[in-house]
CSV table of C-alpha atoms and ligand atoms in Angstrom, one decimal:
chain,number,residue,atom,x,y,z
A,1,MET,CA,24.7,73.1,22.0
A,2,SER,CA,21.8,70.9,22.8
A,3,LYS,CA,18.4,71.8,21.4
A,4,SER,CA,15.3,71.8,23.5
A,5,ILE,CA,11.7,70.6,22.8
A,6,ILE,CA,8.7,71.1,24.9
A,7,PHE,CA,5.4,69.1,24.2
A,8,VAL,CA,2.2,71.1,25.1
A,9,CYS,CA,-1.3,69.8,25.8
A,10,LEU,CA,-4.1,71.1,27.8
A,11,GLY,CA,-3.6,69.5,31.3
A,12,ASN,CA,-0.1,67.9,30.9
A,13,ILE,CA,-1.5,64.9,32.4
A,14,CYS,CA,-2.5,62.7,29.5
A,15,ARG,CA,-1.1,63.3,26.1
A,16,SER,CA,2.1,65.6,26.4
A,17,PRO,CA,3.4,63.3,29.2
A,18,LEU,CA,3.3,60.5,26.7
A,19,ALA,CA,5.1,62.5,24.0
A,20,HIS,CA,7.6,63.5,26.7
A,21,GLY,CA,8.3,59.9,27.8
A,22,ILE,CA,8.5,58.6,24.2
A,23,ALA,CA,10.9,61.3,23.1
A,24,GLU,CA,13.1,61.0,26.2
A,25,ASN,CA,13.3,57.2,25.5
A,26,TYR,CA,14.2,57.7,21.9
A,27,VAL,CA,16.8,60.3,22.9
A,28,ASN,CA,18.5,58.1,25.4
A,29,LYS,CA,18.5,55.1,23.1
A,30,ASN,CA,19.9,57.1,20.2
A,31,ASN,CA,22.4,59.1,22.1
A,32,LEU,CA,21.0,62.4,20.8
A,33,ASP,CA,21.8,65.9,22.2
A,34,LEU,CA,18.2,67.0,22.8
A,35,LYS,CA,16.5,68.1,26.0
A,36,ILE,CA,12.9,67.0,26.3
A,37,THR,CA,10.1,68.5,28.6
A,38,SER,CA,6.3,69.0,28.5
A,39,ALA,CA,3.7,71.3,29.9
A,40,GLY,CA,0.0,72.1,29.8
A,41,THR,CA,-1.6,75.5,28.9
A,42,GLY,CA,-4.1,75.0,31.8
A,43,SER,CA,-3.4,75.1,35.5
A,44,TRP,CA,-5.8,72.6,37.0
A,45,HIS,CA,-3.3,69.7,37.4
A,46,ILE,CA,-0.1,71.5,38.3
A,47,GLY,CA,2.2,69.2,40.4
A,48,GLU,CA,0.1,66.1,39.6
A,49,PRO,CA,1.5,62.9,38.1
A,50,PRO,CA,0.2,61.8,34.6
A,51,CYS,CA,-3.2,60.2,34.5
A,52,GLU,CA,-3.4,56.4,35.4
A,53,ASN,CA,-4.2,55.4,31.9
A,54,SER,CA,-1.3,57.2,30.3
A,55,ILE,CA,1.1,55.7,33.1
A,56,LYS,CA,-0.3,52.3,32.2
A,57,VAL,CA,-0.1,52.5,28.5
A,58,ALA,CA,3.4,53.9,28.7
A,59,LYS,CA,4.4,51.0,31.0
A,60,GLN,CA,3.0,48.4,28.7
A,61,ASN,CA,5.4,49.9,26.0
A,62,GLY,CA,8.3,49.8,28.5
A,63,ILE,CA,8.3,53.4,29.4
A,64,ASP,CA,8.0,54.8,33.0
A,65,ILE,CA,6.3,58.3,33.0
A,66,SER,CA,5.2,58.0,36.6
A,67,SER,CA,7.8,60.4,38.0
A,68,GLN,CA,6.7,63.3,35.8
A,69,ARG,CA,4.8,66.2,37.3
A,70,ALA,CA,2.5,68.5,35.5
A,71,VAL,CA,3.6,72.1,34.9
A,72,GLN,CA,2.0,75.0,33.1
A,73,PHE,CA,3.2,76.6,30.0
A,74,THR,CA,3.1,80.3,30.7
A,75,LYS,CA,4.5,83.7,29.2
A,76,ASN,CA,7.7,82.9,31.0
A,77,ASP,CA,8.3,80.1,28.6
A,78,ILE,CA,8.0,82.2,25.5
A,79,ASN,CA,11.0,81.8,23.3
A,80,LYS,CA,12.9,79.6,25.7
A,81,PHE,CA,12.6,76.5,23.7
A,82,ASP,CA,14.0,75.7,20.2
A,83,TYR,CA,10.8,73.6,19.4
A,84,VAL,CA,7.4,74.2,20.9
A,85,ILE,CA,5.0,71.4,19.8
A,86,GLY,CA,1.2,71.5,20.4
A,87,LEU,CA,-0.7,68.2,20.6
A,88,ASP,CA,-3.9,69.6,18.9
A,89,ASP,CA,-5.1,72.9,17.1
A,90,SER,CA,-6.5,74.3,20.4
A,91,ASN,CA,-3.1,73.9,22.1
A,92,VAL,CA,-1.3,75.7,19.2
A,93,LYS,CA,-3.9,78.4,19.4
A,94,ASN,CA,-3.4,78.8,23.2
A,95,ILE,CA,0.2,78.9,23.0
A,96,LYS,CA,0.3,81.4,20.2
A,97,LYS,CA,-2.1,83.6,22.3
A,98,LEU,CA,0.5,83.8,25.0
A,99,GLY,CA,2.9,85.3,22.5
A,100,GLN,CA,5.0,82.4,21.2
A,101,GLU,CA,5.4,82.9,17.5
A,102,LYS,CA,6.7,79.7,16.2
A,103,VAL,CA,4.7,76.7,17.2
A,104,LEU,CA,4.6,73.3,15.5
A,105,LYS,CA,1.8,70.7,15.6
A,106,LEU,CA,2.6,67.2,16.5
A,107,GLY,CA,0.2,65.6,13.9
A,108,ASP,CA,2.1,67.3,11.1
A,109,PHE,CA,4.9,64.8,11.6
A,110,GLY,CA,3.6,61.7,10.0
A,111,PHE,CA,0.0,62.0,10.7
A,112,SER,CA,-1.4,64.2,8.0
A,113,GLY,CA,-1.8,67.2,10.5
A,114,LYS,CA,-4.3,65.4,12.6
A,115,ASP,CA,-5.1,66.5,16.3
A,116,VAL,CA,-4.0,63.9,18.9
A,117,PRO,CA,-7.4,63.2,20.5
A,118,ASP,CA,-8.0,64.4,24.1
A,119,PRO,CA,-8.4,61.2,26.0
A,120,TYR,CA,-9.4,62.9,29.3
A,121,PHE,CA,-12.9,62.2,28.7
A,122,PHE,CA,-12.5,58.7,27.3
A,123,GLU,CA,-14.3,56.0,29.3
A,124,GLY,CA,-11.7,53.8,30.8
A,125,PHE,CA,-8.6,52.6,29.1
A,126,GLU,CA,-10.0,52.1,25.6
A,127,GLY,CA,-8.5,54.4,23.1
A,128,PHE,CA,-5.4,55.1,25.1
A,129,ASP,CA,-3.4,52.6,22.9
A,130,LYS,CA,-4.5,54.4,19.8
A,131,VAL,CA,-3.3,57.7,21.2
A,132,TYR,CA,-0.1,56.1,22.3
A,133,GLU,CA,0.5,54.7,18.8
A,134,MET,CA,-0.2,58.0,17.1
A,135,ILE,CA,2.1,60.0,19.5
A,136,GLU,CA,4.8,57.3,19.0
A,137,ILE,CA,4.8,57.7,15.2
A,138,CYS,CA,4.7,61.5,15.3
A,139,VAL,CA,7.4,61.9,17.9
A,140,LYS,CA,9.8,59.5,16.0
A,141,THR,CA,9.1,61.4,12.8
A,142,LEU,CA,9.7,64.7,14.5
A,143,LEU,CA,12.9,63.7,16.1
A,144,GLU,CA,14.2,62.1,12.8
A,145,ASP,CA,13.4,65.5,11.0
A,146,ILE,CA,15.2,67.5,13.8
A,147,THR,CA,18.4,65.1,13.7
A,148,LYS,CA,18.4,65.4,9.8
A,149,ASN,CA,18.2,69.3,10.1
A,150,LYS,CA,15.0,69.2,8.1
A,151,ILE,CA,13.4,71.5,10.6
B,1,4NP,P1,-4.3,66.4,28.5
B,1,4NP,O1,-5.8,66.0,28.9
B,1,4NP,O2,-4.5,67.8,27.8
B,1,4NP,O3,-4.1,65.4,27.4
B,1,4NP,O4,-3.4,66.4,29.6
B,1,4NP,C1,-6.6,66.9,29.7
B,1,4NP,C2,-6.4,66.8,31.1
B,1,4NP,C3,-7.2,67.5,31.9
B,1,4NP,C4,-8.2,68.4,31.3
B,1,4NP,C5,-8.4,68.4,30.0
B,1,4NP,C6,-7.6,67.6,29.1
B,1,4NP,N1,-9.1,69.1,32.2
B,1,4NP,O5,-10.0,69.7,31.6
B,1,4NP,O6,-8.8,69.1,33.4
């Protein structure tokens, strides 16, 4: 049976949509039996598309995330996914507070446990390419670990 992964940040408009798009692209290219989605712990942006700069940096890397729409990670999502992946420490904490026991942190996969910086308050596009690069490395490492049954 296919395994499921949800990437969770705060707003589900900047970081987790990138992880979602990058992972989906990797899954399709490598014909993997994995279901990918994303969410935010906050409710402010429910129903909105990803932020302009995330759409732009993904597009520059050949990935279209413009049709994604933000959803909130709630108590109803507890234990529904095989892998729940927070983008930073505060995301992990917020998810655990809702009752989810097993939560992994994206930066633990190839990035020494670092937080993916929140680009919501970045000025302009600068910095989004670094965020993209970090998410790309971590998502690939995570998916390799999953396909090799390491986690
Ligand atoms: P994200 O960025 O968690 O990467 O989607 C944010 C988006 C919105 C807010 C904070 C972070 N906000 O406070 O509305």
